Amino acid sequence: MIFSTLFKTKAKWQHKDATTRIAAINDELSTTNSEQQAILSMLIKEDGSDLVRRAALIKLACFDRYLEESKTNDQDKIKQFAAKQVHDILSSEHSIVLSAEQKKALLSQESEKPSLTTALLEVWLANEEDSDIMIELYEQISVRKSSTNILLQTFSQKQDAKLQAYLLNKVEDVKVLEKLAKKVCDKDIAEQIFTKISAIEEAIEKPQKLTKKVQLILAKLQALKDVADYGDYKKRRSILIQQWQSLEDDLDILTTEKINAFNEKYQSIMMVLDKLFIAKAENYQQQIIADKLAHDKQQDKKTFTQQLNEISQALTTAVFSSDKLDEAAFKAQLLSLHTAIKNSVLNTSEQSVFIDQLDELSKRLGKIPEIAESVSQATHLISKISQLSLPKSLEELNTRQQTYTDWLKSWHDIEIKTTGILPASIIDAQKEIVNTWQAGLKPLQHKQKETFFQHKKKLQDIKRLLNNGKYKVCFGLFKGVKESISFLSNHQQYQLQRDFDQVSEKLAELSDWEHYIATPRKQELLLSIKALVEKPLDNLNEQAAKVKQYRNTWISLGHADEDIDKQLNNEFNQLCEQAFAPCRSFYAEQDKLREQHLIERQNILTNALQLVEELNQAKASQSIDYKKLDAKLNSLQHQWNTSGEVDRNHYKKLQQQFKNAIAPINEAIRAFQLSNTEQKQALIIKAKALINNDEVFTAIESAKQLQQEWRTIGFAGKKQESALWNEFRSINDQLFALRDQVKSEQQAAQKNQQDIFESQLSNIEVTLNESGSLDNVALEKVKELAQQLLNEVIATKPVIKTVAVRVEALIKKISQLQSNVKASKLKQNWISLFDLLSLQVNQDNCRFSLEQLQASSQFQQLTPFWQKRSQEQIKLSQAVANDTRIDKTLEIEILAQADSPQELAEQRMKVQVQLMQDQMLSASEVDLTDLLVEWLMLGRLSKDEIPLIKRLEKIYCQ
């Protein structure tokens, strides 16, 4: 019995051979049996082979066990393997899937006793889809690693409304919120972001706005010390104090230091104002008393004036209505008013004014019969003057004006007698008569005044002419003065009387001397004209001028003695005709030339009318060439001006006809030039408006368009064109000066911005160069920073191309590095795959189990895709028929353009022909990965296929 126990066979899981133990784990031990579970746990902890431990872990297939062994196992390979399984499970790349309850329990345990690395939590978060779990994950990550980049990355990657709303509550930075706004998953989150940005900006601005309001109120209080009017000061102070009190509750948002400073300033100002306005306050009260006194006085004056007017009106009514007057009642009323005036607040001088009016009314009361008589006289005067008509000429003016003056004097006497109580109807009638006579006399008085000054000037002129010896004209001037001097008023005649008498006396004396002087002078002039007849001048124009001169002199000499005056005149006229006879033939020739010139001018006039007709036709067709029209008009005017003389009578008529003919042309050109002037002035107004445009470069483009428009507008006239162009050019000069200034400022700002961008770029380059790892995650982060910088560079206008090119080159470099890393990983994947295939076919009896496969290091290095394909392949039990796998290998070599063994040349040709036929039927692209998968799935691998694996390895691992 003892020996049977001693020599009993050990269980396979205790076998010395690791492969046997792995087989026992896979085939004999069960995870449902507690004892066998304990055995598996013991193997995981104590077995000397890492493959056995790995197989036991795989057999248990428990996340908690993977997690525990990743921390506690004493073999590093097992730790790494377990950690990889934990990583794959949390990243959803494993067959084990955790439930929500398991995840929450794990997170709860993690919060109490952390066991997962931050990187693993980030991987979990990147692959998690449950909102609550994602929030908990972010919480735990943020506790360990606080970074805005993590928040931004999580917000961007996880398009989950609940998570984004949670993350949004964690952010108080406006710039970060603006970045989040670009990554929102729905409109509600975007609206929440913009609302939060507005609230933050408002919270930032609120203390500044409040500070400005407080400072403004303090400044206004400070300015009250300069207010002169105490009433205005009091009103404004009350308003400002109310405003201050309304802001006191909001001061809590400011710092304690600022609040104390503002309160101290307020108290200081109020103390100064109180001291400053103590005296003014007393004066203000005195002013109120004075104003009340003035108001009472004004009321008393108004009352007394009204009562006096009522008494006066009652007195007037009693007088003109012939009623019996109750003098006692009137006197009692006057006495009562006198007492009221004496007892009023009016001073003595003000009372005396009203008392004088009372005395005047008392006097009127005693003159009632006399006043009644004066009213009757006033009525008679009105009737009398109404029957007199206004003067219509200077002859009637003097007499009727005197009548009107006497009437006014009589009326004035009546007004004195009636002491100002005439009925309103009579006063109105008198005013109407006065207005009528003043209006009627004014034109004649003005004309009379003009006549007075004319006569005064004529008498002065006569005196001057007499002194200069020009006697003849004096007789005619004096005759006019003498005939109309009687039209002047007596006063005006009196003013001219002295000069009139002097001139009258002098002209009477000259009349006697005229005959005595004229006779010998005329006889001398006859001798001169006779000499001109006998010896004519060579220049006939001078001859005619001389004859004309002699005739004018003869006329100016006046009359000779009466007995020879007629004879002398006849003889002089005959000699003038004889002296002028040679000139007549000369003037006849001149007349012929004038006729010729007349024809020329008529032709010019015809051409002008023809040009007008052309203008009308051009107007109808709207094709007027104003430049040519102006040139033709200038040519016509030049021809007209250079044409010879014509008869004076004809010239005036022709000149008017020519002016009338070219008037439509001038008008059209003037209208054209005026239109051009208005258009250019409109362009100037537009150009002026551009000076105030904040967008200088937009204004410059508009100014260039205006310049183009200016060139298309025609001539504006000699006077206007130069002035308009100078003004327009000046405005453009100002605009271009502004552009140069803005350009300078922009270049400085752009240089500053470029320095900032280049500094950021240098930091990114340093980060890239200092990174010793070629991990894609690190490269992606650097690339993201570079892309953000590129976006900022492109968003900044104008774009700084040098920086943009450098950033784009850096992004391209990072992309190339990522491609290299990816290619390297892909190559490593291929190497691991073919190493695994070689390991598989080299296994004894080709019995490489699934557990051995999963436990191999080569399998761990494969991507999930190839891990799954490897697992599928190893499960195949059927061998490959005939040469199918060889043909498939040849197919891959052909499509990969790789060489095949020489002995398979004929077989390769057959496969190639078949491929060509298949590709003609199917236009699908070649995928070497799919071909390899097909190659693997053809059947179970064997040692005979090692050469095939080596041939494929050259293709995929090169």
PDB file of N, CA, C and O in Angstrom, residues 329-353:
ATOM      1  N   ALA A 329     -67.803 157.280  -5.608  1.00  0.00           N
ATOM      2  CA  ALA A 329     -67.371 155.875  -5.694  1.00  0.00           C
ATOM      3  C   ALA A 329     -65.976 155.758  -6.304  1.00  0.00           C
ATOM      4  O   ALA A 329     -65.135 154.975  -5.864  1.00  0.00           O
ATOM      5  N   PHE A 330     -65.718 156.593  -7.366  1.00  0.00           N
ATOM      6  CA  PHE A 330     -64.407 156.567  -8.001  1.00  0.00           C
ATOM      7  C   PHE A 330     -63.318 157.003  -7.023  1.00  0.00           C
ATOM      8  O   PHE A 330     -62.240 156.384  -6.936  1.00  0.00           O
ATOM      9  N   LYS A 331     -63.642 158.083  -6.247  1.00  0.00           N
ATOM     10  CA  LYS A 331     -62.642 158.591  -5.303  1.00  0.00           C
ATOM     11  C   LYS A 331     -62.368 157.560  -4.196  1.00  0.00           C
ATOM     12  O   LYS A 331     -61.218 157.383  -3.782  1.00  0.00           O
ATOM     13  N   ALA A 332     -63.428 156.890  -3.736  1.00  0.00           N
ATOM     14  CA  ALA A 332     -63.250 155.866  -2.696  1.00  0.00           C
ATOM     15  C   ALA A 332     -62.381 154.722  -3.232  1.00  0.00           C
ATOM     16  O   ALA A 332     -61.502 154.182  -2.531  1.00  0.00           O
ATOM     17  N   GLN A 333     -62.588 154.356  -4.491  1.00  0.00           N
ATOM     18  CA  GLN A 333     -61.809 153.272  -5.099  1.00  0.00           C
ATOM     19  C   GLN A 333     -60.343 153.671  -5.241  1.00  0.00           C
ATOM     20  O   GLN A 333     -59.435 152.880  -4.968  1.00  0.00           O
ATOM     21  N   LEU A 334     -60.135 154.955  -5.623  1.00  0.00           N
ATOM     22  CA  LEU A 334     -58.754 155.438  -5.749  1.00  0.00           C
ATOM     23  C   LEU A 334     -58.065 155.487  -4.399  1.00  0.00           C
ATOM     24  O   LEU A 334     -56.880 155.151  -4.271  1.00  0.00           O
ATOM     25  N   LEU A 335     -58.802 155.911  -3.374  1.00  0.00           N
ATOM     26  CA  LEU A 335     -58.227 155.995  -2.031  1.00  0.00           C
ATOM     27  C   LEU A 335     -57.866 154.614  -1.500  1.00  0.00           C
ATOM     28  O   LEU A 335     -56.807 154.421  -0.887  1.00  0.00           O
ATOM     29  N   SER A 336     -58.735 153.624  -1.751  1.00  0.00           N
ATOM     30  CA  SER A 336     -58.467 152.253  -1.319  1.00  0.00           C
ATOM     31  C   SER A 336     -57.210 151.698  -1.989  1.00  0.00           C
ATOM     32  O   SER A 336     -56.360 151.061  -1.351  1.00  0.00           O
ATOM     33  N   LEU A 337     -57.084 151.982  -3.298  1.00  0.00           N
ATOM     34  CA  LEU A 337     -55.903 151.510  -4.026  1.00  0.00           C
ATOM     35  C   LEU A 337     -54.642 152.211  -3.527  1.00  0.00           C
ATOM     36  O   LEU A 337     -53.562 151.602  -3.427  1.00  0.00           O
ATOM     37  N   HIS A 338     -54.778 153.505  -3.169  1.00  0.00           N
ATOM     38  CA  HIS A 338     -53.636 154.269  -2.653  1.00  0.00           C
ATOM     39  C   HIS A 338     -53.145 153.644  -1.350  1.00  0.00           C
ATOM     40  O   HIS A 338     -51.916 153.479  -1.132  1.00  0.00           O
ATOM     41  N   THR A 339     -54.089 153.244  -0.458  1.00  0.00           N
ATOM     42  CA  THR A 339     -53.717 152.616   0.820  1.00  0.00           C
ATOM     43  C   THR A 339     -53.025 151.282   0.583  1.00  0.00           C
ATOM     44  O   THR A 339     -52.022 150.948   1.238  1.00  0.00           O
ATOM     45  N   ALA A 340     -53.558 150.501  -0.374  1.00  0.00           N
ATOM     46  CA  ALA A 340     -52.967 149.190  -0.681  1.00  0.00           C
ATOM     47  C   ALA A 340     -51.545 149.336  -1.203  1.00  0.00           C
ATOM     48  O   ALA A 340     -50.647 148.549  -0.865  1.00  0.00           O
ATOM     49  N   ILE A 341     -51.312 150.375  -2.012  1.00  0.00           N
ATOM     50  CA  ILE A 341     -49.959 150.595  -2.552  1.00  0.00           C
ATOM     51  C   ILE A 341     -48.997 150.946  -1.434  1.00  0.00           C
ATOM     52  O   ILE A 341     -47.862 150.466  -1.375  1.00  0.00           O
ATOM     53  N   LYS A 342     -49.449 151.803  -0.519  1.00  0.00           N
ATOM     54  CA  LYS A 342     -48.593 152.224   0.596  1.00  0.00           C
ATOM     55  C   LYS A 342     -48.251 151.038   1.514  1.00  0.00           C
ATOM     56  O   LYS A 342     -47.151 150.992   2.093  1.00  0.00           O
ATOM     57  N   ASN A 343     -49.166 150.080   1.657  1.00  0.00           N
ATOM     58  CA  ASN A 343     -48.942 148.946   2.556  1.00  0.00           C
ATOM     59  C   ASN A 343     -48.260 147.752   1.867  1.00  0.00           C
ATOM     60  O   ASN A 343     -48.039 146.722   2.500  1.00  0.00           O
ATOM     61  N   SER A 344     -47.935 147.875   0.594  1.00  0.00           N
ATOM     62  CA  SER A 344     -47.330 146.763  -0.154  1.00  0.00           C
ATOM     63  C   SER A 344     -45.838 146.655   0.144  1.00  0.00           C
ATOM     64  O   SER A 344     -45.249 147.496   0.825  1.00  0.00           O
ATOM     65  N   VAL A 345     -45.210 145.596  -0.380  1.00  0.00           N
ATOM     66  CA  VAL A 345     -43.769 145.348  -0.185  1.00  0.00           C
ATOM     67  C   VAL A 345     -42.931 146.183  -1.137  1.00  0.00           C
ATOM     68  O   VAL A 345     -41.689 146.128  -1.077  1.00  0.00           O
ATOM     69  N   LEU A 346     -43.574 146.995  -1.974  1.00  0.00           N
ATOM     70  CA  LEU A 346     -42.823 147.839  -2.906  1.00  0.00           C
ATOM     71  C   LEU A 346     -42.071 148.913  -2.145  1.00  0.00           C
ATOM     72  O   LEU A 346     -42.533 149.419  -1.118  1.00  0.00           O
ATOM     73  N   ASN A 347     -40.890 149.274  -2.658  1.00  0.00           N
ATOM     74  CA  ASN A 347     -40.142 150.365  -2.019  1.00  0.00           C
ATOM     75  C   ASN A 347     -40.759 151.697  -2.413  1.00  0.00           C
ATOM     76  O   ASN A 347     -41.692 151.781  -3.232  1.00  0.00           O
ATOM     77  N   THR A 348     -40.200 152.768  -1.868  1.00  0.00           N
ATOM     78  CA  THR A 348     -40.794 154.101  -2.030  1.00  0.00           C
ATOM     79  C   THR A 348     -40.839 154.508  -3.498  1.00  0.00           C
ATOM     80  O   THR A 348     -41.848 155.030  -3.982  1.00  0.00           O
ATOM     81  N   SER A 349     -39.726 154.281  -4.228  1.00  0.00           N
ATOM     82  CA  SER A 349     -39.679 154.722  -5.638  1.00  0.00           C
ATOM     83  C   SER A 349     -40.678 153.932  -6.479  1.00  0.00           C
ATOM     84  O   SER A 349     -41.313 154.483  -7.387  1.00  0.00           O
ATOM     85  N   GLU A 350     -40.822 152.637  -6.186  1.00  0.00           N
ATOM     86  CA  GLU A 350     -41.765 151.811  -6.937  1.00  0.00           C
ATOM     87  C   GLU A 350     -43.202 152.201  -6.611  1.00  0.00           C
ATOM     88  O   GLU A 350     -44.073 152.211  -7.500  1.00  0.00           O
ATOM     89  N   GLN A 351     -43.461 152.559  -5.336  1.00  0.00           N
ATOM     90  CA  GLN A 351     -44.809 153.000  -4.960  1.00  0.00           C
ATOM     91  C   GLN A 351     -45.154 154.320  -5.626  1.00  0.00           C
ATOM     92  O   GLN A 351     -46.301 154.553  -6.040  1.00  0.00           O
ATOM     93  N   SER A 352     -44.147 155.204  -5.741  1.00  0.00           N
ATOM     94  CA  SER A 352     -44.410 156.540  -6.310  1.00  0.00           C
ATOM     95  C   SER A 352     -44.906 156.448  -7.741  1.00  0.00           C
ATOM     96  O   SER A 352     -45.690 157.282  -8.197  1.00  0.00           O
ATOM     97  N   VAL A 353     -44.429 155.417  -8.495  1.00  0.00           N
ATOM     98  CA  VAL A 353     -44.864 155.240  -9.888  1.00  0.00           C
ATOM     99  C   VAL A 353     -46.377 155.018  -9.943  1.00  0.00           C
ATOM    100  O   VAL A 353     -47.095 155.645 -10.733  1.00  0.00           O
TER     101      VAL A 353
END
